PDB file of C-alpha atoms and ligand atoms in Angstrom:
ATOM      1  CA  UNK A 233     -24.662 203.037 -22.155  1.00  0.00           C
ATOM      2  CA  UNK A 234     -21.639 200.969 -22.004  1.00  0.00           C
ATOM      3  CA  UNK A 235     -19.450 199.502 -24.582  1.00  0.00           C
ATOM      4  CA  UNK A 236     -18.656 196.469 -24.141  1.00  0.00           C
ATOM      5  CA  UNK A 237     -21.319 194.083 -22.425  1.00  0.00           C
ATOM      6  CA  UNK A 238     -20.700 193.898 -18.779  1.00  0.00           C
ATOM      7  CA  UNK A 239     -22.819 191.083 -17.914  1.00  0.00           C
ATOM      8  CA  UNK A 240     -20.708 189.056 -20.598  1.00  0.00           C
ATOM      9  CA  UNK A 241     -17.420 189.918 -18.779  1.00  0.00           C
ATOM     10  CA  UNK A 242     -18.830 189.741 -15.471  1.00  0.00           C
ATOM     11  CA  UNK A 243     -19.753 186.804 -16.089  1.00  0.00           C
ATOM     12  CA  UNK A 244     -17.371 185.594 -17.738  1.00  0.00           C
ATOM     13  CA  UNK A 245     -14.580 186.630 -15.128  1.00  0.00           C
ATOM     14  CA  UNK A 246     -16.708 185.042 -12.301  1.00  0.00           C
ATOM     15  CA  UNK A 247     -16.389 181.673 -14.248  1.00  0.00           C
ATOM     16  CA  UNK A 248     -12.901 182.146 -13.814  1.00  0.00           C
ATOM     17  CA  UNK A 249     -13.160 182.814 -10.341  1.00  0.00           C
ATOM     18  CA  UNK A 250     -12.675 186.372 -10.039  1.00  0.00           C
ATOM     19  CA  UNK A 251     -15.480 188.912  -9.151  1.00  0.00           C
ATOM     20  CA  UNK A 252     -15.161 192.350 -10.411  1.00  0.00           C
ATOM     21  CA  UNK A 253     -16.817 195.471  -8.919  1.00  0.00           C
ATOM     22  CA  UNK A 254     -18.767 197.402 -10.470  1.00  0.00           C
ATOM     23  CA  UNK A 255     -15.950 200.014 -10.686  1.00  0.00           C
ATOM     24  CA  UNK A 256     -14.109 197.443 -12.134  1.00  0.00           C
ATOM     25  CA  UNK A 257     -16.159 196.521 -14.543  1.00  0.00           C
ATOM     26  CA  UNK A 258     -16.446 200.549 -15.586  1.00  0.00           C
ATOM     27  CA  UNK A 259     -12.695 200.790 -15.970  1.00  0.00           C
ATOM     28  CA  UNK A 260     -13.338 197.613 -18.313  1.00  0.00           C
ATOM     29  CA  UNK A 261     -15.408 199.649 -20.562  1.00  0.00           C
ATOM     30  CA  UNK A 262     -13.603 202.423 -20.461  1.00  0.00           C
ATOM     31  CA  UNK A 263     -10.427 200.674 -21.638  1.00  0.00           C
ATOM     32  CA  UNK A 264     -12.057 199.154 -24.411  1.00  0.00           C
ATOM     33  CA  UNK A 265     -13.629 202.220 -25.963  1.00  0.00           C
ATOM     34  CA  UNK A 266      -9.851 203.842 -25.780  1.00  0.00           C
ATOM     35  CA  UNK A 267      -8.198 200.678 -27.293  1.00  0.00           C
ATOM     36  CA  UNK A 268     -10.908 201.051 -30.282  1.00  0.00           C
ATOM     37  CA  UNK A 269     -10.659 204.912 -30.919  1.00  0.00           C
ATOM     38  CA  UNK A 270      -7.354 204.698 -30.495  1.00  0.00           C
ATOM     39  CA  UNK A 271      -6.518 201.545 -32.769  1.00  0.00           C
ATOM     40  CA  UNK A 272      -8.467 203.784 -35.707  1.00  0.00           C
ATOM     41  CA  UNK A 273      -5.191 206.076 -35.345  1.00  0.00           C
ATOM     42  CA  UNK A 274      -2.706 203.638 -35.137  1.00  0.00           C
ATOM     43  CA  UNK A 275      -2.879 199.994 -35.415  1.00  0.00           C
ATOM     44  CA  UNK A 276      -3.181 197.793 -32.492  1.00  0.00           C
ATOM     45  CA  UNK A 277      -4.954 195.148 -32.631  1.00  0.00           C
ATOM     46  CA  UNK A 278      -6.960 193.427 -34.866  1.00  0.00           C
ATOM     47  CA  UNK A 279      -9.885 192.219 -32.426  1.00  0.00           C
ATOM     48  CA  UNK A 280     -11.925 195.808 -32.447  1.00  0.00           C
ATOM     49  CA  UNK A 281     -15.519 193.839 -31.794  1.00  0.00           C
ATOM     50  CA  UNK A 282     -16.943 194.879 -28.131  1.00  0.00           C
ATOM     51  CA  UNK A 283     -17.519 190.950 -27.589  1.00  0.00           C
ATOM     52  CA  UNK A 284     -13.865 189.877 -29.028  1.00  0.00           C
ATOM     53  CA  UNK A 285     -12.596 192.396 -26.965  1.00  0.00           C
ATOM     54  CA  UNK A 286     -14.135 190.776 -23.929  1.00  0.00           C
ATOM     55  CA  UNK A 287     -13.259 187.349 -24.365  1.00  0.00           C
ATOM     56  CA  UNK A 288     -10.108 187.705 -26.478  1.00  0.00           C
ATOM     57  CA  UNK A 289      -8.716 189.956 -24.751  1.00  0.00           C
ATOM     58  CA  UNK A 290     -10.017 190.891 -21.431  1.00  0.00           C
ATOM     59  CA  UNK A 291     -11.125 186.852 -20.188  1.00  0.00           C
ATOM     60  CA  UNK A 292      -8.138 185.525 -21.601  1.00  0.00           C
ATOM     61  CA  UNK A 293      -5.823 187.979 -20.145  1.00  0.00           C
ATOM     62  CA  UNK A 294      -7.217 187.061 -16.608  1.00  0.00           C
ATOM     63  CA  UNK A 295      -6.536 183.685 -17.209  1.00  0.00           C
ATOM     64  CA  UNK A 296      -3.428 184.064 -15.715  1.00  0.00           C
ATOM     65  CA  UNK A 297      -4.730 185.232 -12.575  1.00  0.00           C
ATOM     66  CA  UNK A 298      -5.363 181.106 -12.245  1.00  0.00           C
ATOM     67  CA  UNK A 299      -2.320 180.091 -13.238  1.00  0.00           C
ATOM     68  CA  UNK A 300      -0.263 180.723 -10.072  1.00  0.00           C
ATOM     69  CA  UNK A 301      -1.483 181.540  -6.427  1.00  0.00           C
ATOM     70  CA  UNK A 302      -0.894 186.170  -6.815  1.00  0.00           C
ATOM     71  CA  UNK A 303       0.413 187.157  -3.698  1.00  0.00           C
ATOM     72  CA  UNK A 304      -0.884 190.457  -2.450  1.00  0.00           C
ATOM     73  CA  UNK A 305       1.041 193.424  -4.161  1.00  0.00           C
ATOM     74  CA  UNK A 306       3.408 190.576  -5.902  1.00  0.00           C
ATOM     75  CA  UNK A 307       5.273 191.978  -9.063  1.00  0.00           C
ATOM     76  CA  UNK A 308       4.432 191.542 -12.276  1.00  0.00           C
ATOM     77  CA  UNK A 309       6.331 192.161 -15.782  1.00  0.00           C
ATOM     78  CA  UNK A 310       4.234 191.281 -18.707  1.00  0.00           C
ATOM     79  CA  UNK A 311       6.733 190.983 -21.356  1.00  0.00           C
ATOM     80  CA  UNK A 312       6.098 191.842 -24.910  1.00  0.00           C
ATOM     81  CA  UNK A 313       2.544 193.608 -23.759  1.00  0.00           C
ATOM     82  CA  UNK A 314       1.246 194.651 -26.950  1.00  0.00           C
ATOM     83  CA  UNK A 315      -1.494 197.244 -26.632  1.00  0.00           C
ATOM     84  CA  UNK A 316      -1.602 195.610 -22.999  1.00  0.00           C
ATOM     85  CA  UNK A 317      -2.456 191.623 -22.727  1.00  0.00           C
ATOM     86  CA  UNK A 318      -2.318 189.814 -20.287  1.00  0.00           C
ATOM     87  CA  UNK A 319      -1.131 192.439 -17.792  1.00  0.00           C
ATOM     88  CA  UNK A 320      -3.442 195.549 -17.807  1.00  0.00           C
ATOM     89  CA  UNK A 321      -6.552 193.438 -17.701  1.00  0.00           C
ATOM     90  CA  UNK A 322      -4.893 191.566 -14.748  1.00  0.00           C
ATOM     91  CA  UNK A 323      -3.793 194.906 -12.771  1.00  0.00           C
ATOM     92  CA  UNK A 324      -7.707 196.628 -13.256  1.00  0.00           C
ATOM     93  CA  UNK A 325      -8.877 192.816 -11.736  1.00  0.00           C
ATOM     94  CA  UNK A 326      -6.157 192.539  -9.051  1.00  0.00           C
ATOM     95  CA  UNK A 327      -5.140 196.576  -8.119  1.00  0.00           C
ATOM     96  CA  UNK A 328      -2.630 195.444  -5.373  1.00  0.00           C
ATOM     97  CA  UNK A 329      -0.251 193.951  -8.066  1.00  0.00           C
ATOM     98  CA  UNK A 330       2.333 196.397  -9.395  1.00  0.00           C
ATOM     99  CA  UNK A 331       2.524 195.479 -13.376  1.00  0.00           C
ATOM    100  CA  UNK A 332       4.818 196.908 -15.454  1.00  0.00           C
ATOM    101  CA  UNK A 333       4.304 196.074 -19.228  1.00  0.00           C
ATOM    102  CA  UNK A 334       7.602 196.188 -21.085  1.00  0.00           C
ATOM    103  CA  UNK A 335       7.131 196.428 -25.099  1.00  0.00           C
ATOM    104  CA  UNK A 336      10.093 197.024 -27.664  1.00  0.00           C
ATOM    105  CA  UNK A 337       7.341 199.280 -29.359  1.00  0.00           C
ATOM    106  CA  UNK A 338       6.968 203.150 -28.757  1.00  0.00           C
ATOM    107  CA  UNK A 339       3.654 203.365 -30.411  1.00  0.00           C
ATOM    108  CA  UNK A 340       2.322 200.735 -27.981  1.00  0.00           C
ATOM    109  CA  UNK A 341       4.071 201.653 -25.258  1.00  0.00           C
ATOM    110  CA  UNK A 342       2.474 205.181 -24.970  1.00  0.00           C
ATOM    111  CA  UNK A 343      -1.062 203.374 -25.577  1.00  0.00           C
ATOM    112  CA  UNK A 344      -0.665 201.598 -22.654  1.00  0.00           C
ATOM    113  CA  UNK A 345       0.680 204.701 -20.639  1.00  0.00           C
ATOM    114  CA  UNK A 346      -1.946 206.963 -21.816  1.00  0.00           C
ATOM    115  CA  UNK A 347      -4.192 204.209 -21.157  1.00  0.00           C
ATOM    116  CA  UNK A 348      -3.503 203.813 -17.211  1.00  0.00           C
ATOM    117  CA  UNK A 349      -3.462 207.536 -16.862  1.00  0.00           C
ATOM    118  CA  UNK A 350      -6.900 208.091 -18.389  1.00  0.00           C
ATOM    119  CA  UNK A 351      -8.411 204.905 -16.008  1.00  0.00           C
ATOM    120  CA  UNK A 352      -6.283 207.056 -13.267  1.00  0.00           C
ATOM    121  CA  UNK A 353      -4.403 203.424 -12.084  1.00  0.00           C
ATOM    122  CA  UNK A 354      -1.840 203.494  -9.831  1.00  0.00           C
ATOM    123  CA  UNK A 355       1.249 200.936  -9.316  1.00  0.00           C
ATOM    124  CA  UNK A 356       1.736 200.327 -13.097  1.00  0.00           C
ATOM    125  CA  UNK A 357       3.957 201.476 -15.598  1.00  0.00           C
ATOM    126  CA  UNK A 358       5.262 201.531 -19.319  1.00  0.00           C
ATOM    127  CA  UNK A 359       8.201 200.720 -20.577  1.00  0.00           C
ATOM    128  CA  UNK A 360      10.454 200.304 -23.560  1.00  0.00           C
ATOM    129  CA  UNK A 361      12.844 198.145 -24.320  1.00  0.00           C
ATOM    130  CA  UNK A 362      13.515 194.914 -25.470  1.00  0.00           C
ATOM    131  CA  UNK A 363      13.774 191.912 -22.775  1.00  0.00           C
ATOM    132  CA  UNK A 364      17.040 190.707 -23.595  1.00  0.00           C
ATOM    133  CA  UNK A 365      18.235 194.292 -22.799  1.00  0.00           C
ATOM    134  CA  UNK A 366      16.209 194.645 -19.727  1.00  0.00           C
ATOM    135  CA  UNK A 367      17.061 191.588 -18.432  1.00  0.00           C
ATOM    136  CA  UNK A 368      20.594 192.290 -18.237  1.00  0.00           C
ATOM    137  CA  UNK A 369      20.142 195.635 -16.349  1.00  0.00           C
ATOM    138  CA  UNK A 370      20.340 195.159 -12.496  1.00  0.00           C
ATOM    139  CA  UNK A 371      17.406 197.260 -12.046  1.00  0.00           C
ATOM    140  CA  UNK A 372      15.085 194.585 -13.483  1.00  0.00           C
ATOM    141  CA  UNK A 373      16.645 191.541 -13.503  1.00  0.00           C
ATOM    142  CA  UNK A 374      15.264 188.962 -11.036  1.00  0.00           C
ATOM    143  CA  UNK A 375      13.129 191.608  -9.553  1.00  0.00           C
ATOM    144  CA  UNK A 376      10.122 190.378 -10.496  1.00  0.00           C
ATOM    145  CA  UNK A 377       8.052 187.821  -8.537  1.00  0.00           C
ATOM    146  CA  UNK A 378       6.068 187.003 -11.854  1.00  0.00           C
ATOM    147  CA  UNK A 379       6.622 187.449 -15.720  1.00  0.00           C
ATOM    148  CA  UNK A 380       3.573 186.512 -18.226  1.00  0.00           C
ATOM    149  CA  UNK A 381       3.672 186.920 -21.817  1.00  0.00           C
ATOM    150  CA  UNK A 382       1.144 186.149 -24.508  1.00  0.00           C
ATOM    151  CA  UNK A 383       1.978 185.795 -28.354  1.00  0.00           C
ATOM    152  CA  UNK A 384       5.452 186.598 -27.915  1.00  0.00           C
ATOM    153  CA  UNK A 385       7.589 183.940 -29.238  1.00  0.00           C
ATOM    154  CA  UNK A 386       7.862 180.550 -29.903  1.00  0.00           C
ATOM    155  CA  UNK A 387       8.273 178.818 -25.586  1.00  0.00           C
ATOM    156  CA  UNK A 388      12.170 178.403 -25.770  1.00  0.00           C
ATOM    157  CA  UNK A 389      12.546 182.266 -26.786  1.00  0.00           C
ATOM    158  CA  UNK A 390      10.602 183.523 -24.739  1.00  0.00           C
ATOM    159  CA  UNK A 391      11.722 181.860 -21.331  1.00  0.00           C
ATOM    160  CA  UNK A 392      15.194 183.450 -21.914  1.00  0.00           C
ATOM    161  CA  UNK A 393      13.354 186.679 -22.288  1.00  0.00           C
ATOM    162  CA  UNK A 394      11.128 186.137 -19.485  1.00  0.00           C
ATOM    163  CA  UNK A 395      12.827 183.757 -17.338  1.00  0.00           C
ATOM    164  CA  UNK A 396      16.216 186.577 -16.184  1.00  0.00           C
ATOM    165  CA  UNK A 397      13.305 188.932 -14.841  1.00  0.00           C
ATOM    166  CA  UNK A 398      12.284 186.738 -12.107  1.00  0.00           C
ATOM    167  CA  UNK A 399      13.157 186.234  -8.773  1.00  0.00           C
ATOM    168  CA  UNK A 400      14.319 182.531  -7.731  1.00  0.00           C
ATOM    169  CA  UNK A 401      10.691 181.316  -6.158  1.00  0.00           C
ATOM    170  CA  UNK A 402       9.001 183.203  -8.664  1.00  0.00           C
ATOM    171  CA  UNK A 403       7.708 182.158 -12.134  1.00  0.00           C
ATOM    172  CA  UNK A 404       6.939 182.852 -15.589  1.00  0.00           C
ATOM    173  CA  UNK A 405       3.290 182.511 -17.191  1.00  0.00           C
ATOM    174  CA  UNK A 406       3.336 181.630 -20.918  1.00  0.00           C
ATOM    175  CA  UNK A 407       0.116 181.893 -22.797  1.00  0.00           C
ATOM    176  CA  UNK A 408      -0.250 179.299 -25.297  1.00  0.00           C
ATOM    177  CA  UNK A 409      -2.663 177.534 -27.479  1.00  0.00           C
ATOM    178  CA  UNK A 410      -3.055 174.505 -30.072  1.00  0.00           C
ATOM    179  CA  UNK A 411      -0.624 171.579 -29.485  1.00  0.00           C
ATOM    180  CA  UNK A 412       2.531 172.674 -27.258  1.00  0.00           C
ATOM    181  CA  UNK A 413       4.394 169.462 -26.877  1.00  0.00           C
ATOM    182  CA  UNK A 414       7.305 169.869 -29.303  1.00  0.00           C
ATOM    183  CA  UNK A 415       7.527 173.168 -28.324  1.00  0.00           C
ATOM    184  CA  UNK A 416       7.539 171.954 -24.443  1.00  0.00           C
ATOM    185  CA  UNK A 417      10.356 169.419 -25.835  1.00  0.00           C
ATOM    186  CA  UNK A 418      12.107 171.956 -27.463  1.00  0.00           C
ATOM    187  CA  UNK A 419      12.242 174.461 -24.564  1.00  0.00           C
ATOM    188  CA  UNK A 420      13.036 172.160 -21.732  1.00  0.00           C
ATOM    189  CA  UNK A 421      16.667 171.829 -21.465  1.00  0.00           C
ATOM    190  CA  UNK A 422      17.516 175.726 -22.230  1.00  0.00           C
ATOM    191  CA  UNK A 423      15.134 176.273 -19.438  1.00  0.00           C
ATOM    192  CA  UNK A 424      16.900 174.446 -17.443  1.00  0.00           C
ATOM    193  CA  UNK A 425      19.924 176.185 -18.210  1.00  0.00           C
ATOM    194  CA  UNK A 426      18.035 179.480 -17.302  1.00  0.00           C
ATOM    195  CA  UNK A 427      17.379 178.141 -13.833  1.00  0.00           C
ATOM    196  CA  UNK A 428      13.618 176.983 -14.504  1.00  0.00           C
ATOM    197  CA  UNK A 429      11.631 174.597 -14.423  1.00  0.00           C
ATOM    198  CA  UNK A 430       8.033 173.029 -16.292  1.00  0.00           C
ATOM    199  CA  UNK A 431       5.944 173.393 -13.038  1.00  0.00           C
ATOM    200  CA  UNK A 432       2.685 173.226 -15.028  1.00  0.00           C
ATOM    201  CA  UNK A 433       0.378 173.206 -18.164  1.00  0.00           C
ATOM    202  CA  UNK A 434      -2.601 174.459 -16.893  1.00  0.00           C
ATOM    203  CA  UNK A 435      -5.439 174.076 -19.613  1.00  0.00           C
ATOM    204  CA  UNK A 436      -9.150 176.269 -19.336  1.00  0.00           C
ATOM    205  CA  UNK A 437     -11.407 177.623 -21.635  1.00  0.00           C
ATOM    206  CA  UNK A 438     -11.780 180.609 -22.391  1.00  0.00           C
ATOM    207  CA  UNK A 439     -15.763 181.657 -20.635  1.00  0.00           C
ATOM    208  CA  UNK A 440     -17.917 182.129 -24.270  1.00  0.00           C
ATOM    209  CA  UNK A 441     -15.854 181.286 -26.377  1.00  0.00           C
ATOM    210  CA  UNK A 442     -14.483 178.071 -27.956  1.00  0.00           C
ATOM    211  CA  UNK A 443     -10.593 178.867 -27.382  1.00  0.00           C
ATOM    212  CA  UNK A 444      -8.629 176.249 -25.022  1.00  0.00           C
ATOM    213  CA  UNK A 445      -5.611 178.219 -23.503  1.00  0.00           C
ATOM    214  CA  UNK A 446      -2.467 176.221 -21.963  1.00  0.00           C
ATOM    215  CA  UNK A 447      -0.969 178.570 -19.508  1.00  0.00           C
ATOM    216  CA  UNK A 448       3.016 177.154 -19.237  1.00  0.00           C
ATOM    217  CA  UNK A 449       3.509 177.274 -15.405  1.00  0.00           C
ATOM    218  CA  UNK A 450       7.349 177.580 -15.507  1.00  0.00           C
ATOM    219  CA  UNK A 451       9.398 177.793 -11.754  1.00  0.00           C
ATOM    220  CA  UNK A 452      12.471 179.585 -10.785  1.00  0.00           C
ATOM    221  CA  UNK A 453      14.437 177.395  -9.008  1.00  0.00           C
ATOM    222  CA  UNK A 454      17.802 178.912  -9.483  1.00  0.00           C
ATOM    223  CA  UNK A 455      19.444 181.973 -10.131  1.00  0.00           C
ATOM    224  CA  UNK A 456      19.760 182.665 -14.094  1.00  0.00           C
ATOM    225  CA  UNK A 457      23.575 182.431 -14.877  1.00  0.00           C
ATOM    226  CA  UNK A 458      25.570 185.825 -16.282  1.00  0.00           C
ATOM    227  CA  UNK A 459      25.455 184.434 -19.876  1.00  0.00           C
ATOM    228  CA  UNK A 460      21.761 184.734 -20.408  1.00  0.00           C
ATOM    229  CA  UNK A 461      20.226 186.416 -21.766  1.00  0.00           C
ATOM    230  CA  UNK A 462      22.160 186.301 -25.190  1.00  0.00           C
ATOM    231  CA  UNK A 463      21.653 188.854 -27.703  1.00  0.00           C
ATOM    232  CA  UNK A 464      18.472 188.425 -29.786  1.00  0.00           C
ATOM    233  CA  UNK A 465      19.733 186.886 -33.079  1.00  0.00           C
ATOM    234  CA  UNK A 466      21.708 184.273 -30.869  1.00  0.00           C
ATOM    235  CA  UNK A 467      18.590 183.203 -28.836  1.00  0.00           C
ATOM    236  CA  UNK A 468      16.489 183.174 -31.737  1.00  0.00           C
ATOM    237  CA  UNK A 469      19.029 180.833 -33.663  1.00  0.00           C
ATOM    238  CA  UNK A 470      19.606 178.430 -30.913  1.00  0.00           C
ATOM    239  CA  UNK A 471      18.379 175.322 -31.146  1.00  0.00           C
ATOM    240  CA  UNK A 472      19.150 174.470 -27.367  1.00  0.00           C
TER     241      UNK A 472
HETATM  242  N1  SAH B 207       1.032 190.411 -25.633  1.00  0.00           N
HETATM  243  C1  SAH B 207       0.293 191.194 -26.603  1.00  0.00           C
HETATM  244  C2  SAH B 207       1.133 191.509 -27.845  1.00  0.00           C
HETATM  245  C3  SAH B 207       1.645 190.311 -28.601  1.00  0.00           C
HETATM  246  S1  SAH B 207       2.553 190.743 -30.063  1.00  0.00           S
HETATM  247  C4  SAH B 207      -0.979 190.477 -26.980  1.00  0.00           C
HETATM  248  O1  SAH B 207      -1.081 189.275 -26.784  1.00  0.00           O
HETATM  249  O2  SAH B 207      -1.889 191.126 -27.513  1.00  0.00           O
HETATM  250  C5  SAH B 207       4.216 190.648 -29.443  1.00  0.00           C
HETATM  251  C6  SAH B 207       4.688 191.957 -28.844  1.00  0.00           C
HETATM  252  O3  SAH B 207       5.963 191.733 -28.295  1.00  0.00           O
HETATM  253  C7  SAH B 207       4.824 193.070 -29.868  1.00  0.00           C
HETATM  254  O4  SAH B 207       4.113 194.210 -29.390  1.00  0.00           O
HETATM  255  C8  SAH B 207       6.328 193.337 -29.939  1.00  0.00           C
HETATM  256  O5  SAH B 207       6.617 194.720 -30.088  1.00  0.00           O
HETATM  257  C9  SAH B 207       6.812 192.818 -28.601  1.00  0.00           C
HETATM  258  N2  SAH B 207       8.173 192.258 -28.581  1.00  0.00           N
HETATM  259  C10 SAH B 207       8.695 191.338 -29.437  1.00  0.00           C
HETATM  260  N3  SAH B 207       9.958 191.014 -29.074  1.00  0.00           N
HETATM  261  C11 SAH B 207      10.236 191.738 -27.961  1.00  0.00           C
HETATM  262  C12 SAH B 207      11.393 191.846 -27.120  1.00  0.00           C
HETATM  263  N4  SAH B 207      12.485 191.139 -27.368  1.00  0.00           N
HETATM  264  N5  SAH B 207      11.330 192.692 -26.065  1.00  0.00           N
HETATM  265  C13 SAH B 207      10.216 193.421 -25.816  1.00  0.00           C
HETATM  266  N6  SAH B 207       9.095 193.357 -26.584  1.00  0.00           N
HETATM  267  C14 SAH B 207       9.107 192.530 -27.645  1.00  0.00           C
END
């Protein structure tokens, strides 16, 4: 018996293009049941229904996979990863990626650790910290060829936390919903000033559900100057 329906998320997933093997679709359930049992210990999300979990969280994390052409064992950070959305959905879907999901949050952090090593994935990792850190540290910054994020802050935030991590000729996915156009407005010119640019809104459904997402395809066109990222209350303040 599985846990989550596997015809809805196969299906689902093929209407987004992507077919998943049946060993795919078993790591799926496997990750589901462990984000539920687990989420009765400590809170992690509030979407605990087997069919919310599919569409809110599995179909929408792969979303991204449409978003920008993935080359084969490209680099992903998903920044500010929560108990794992968008990138551990998108590394059982596409194993050749190498994700790493960054969180600020212990708690969530070891979820998502204890997570891969129960589904036995390789070419992922944990990590804490907060993104404005990270992205200062030479290890990480501009080593990515892609950052997503869903649900992490407001656009112009969270392309000075994303933006730093990525390569020049890489991008940045940002998950949004609802109307995005003063928030596009807003963000523009400090993404600019990151060394980015608004490639893209790329708009879908979500399969079986009702939720339009806007994926914000942004490029790196230019090496992020030493100023950014600023410390956290500075970024958050800025109106530019
Ligand atoms: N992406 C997940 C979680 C969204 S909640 C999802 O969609 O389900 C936002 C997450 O970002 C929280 O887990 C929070 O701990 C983390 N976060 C917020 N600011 C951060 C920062 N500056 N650096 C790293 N993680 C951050």
């Amino acid at each position: 018996m599985s846990y989550i329906s596997i015809a809805e998320l196969s299906a689902g997933a093929l209407e987004l293009g992507i077919e998943l093997s049946e060993e795919q679709l078993g790591l799926f359930d496997r990750f589901a049941e462990f984000l539920v049992q687990t989420n009765m210990k400590f809170n992690l999300t509030r979407i605990t229904d087997p069919g919310g979990i599919v569409a809110s969280h599995f179909l929408d994390s792969l979303t991204c996979l449409r978003a920008v052409d993935f080359k084969n064992g490209d680099r992903v950070i998903d920044v500010g990863a929560g108990p794992g959305f968008p990138g551990l959905p998108m590394k059982i879907a596409r194993p050749d990626l190498h994700v790493t999901l960054l969180d600020s949050t212990f708690k969530k952090v070891k979820f998502i650790s204890d997570a891969a090593e129960m589904l036995e994935l390789e070419g992922i990792e944990a990590m804490q910290g907060r993104a404005e850190d990270v992205g200062r540290n030479k290890d990480f910054r501009e080593r990515f060829d892609v950052a997503c994020a869903r649900a992490l802050s407001e656009l112009r935030v969270l392309a000075e936390l994303c933006l730093p991590l990525v390569r020049v000729g890489g991008y940045v996915i940002a998950q949004k919903s609802g109307e995005i156009d003063d928030e596009l407005a807003s963000a523009r010119p400090v993404i600019g000033q990151l060394g980015g640019c608004v490639r893209d809104v790329v708009r879908m459904r979500i399969p079986g559900t009702e939720i339009d997402r806007q994926l914000v395809v942004i490029s790196k066109t230019k090496p992020t100057p030493d100023t950014f990222p600023r410390p956290y209350s500075r970024i958050a303040k800025s109106k530019s």
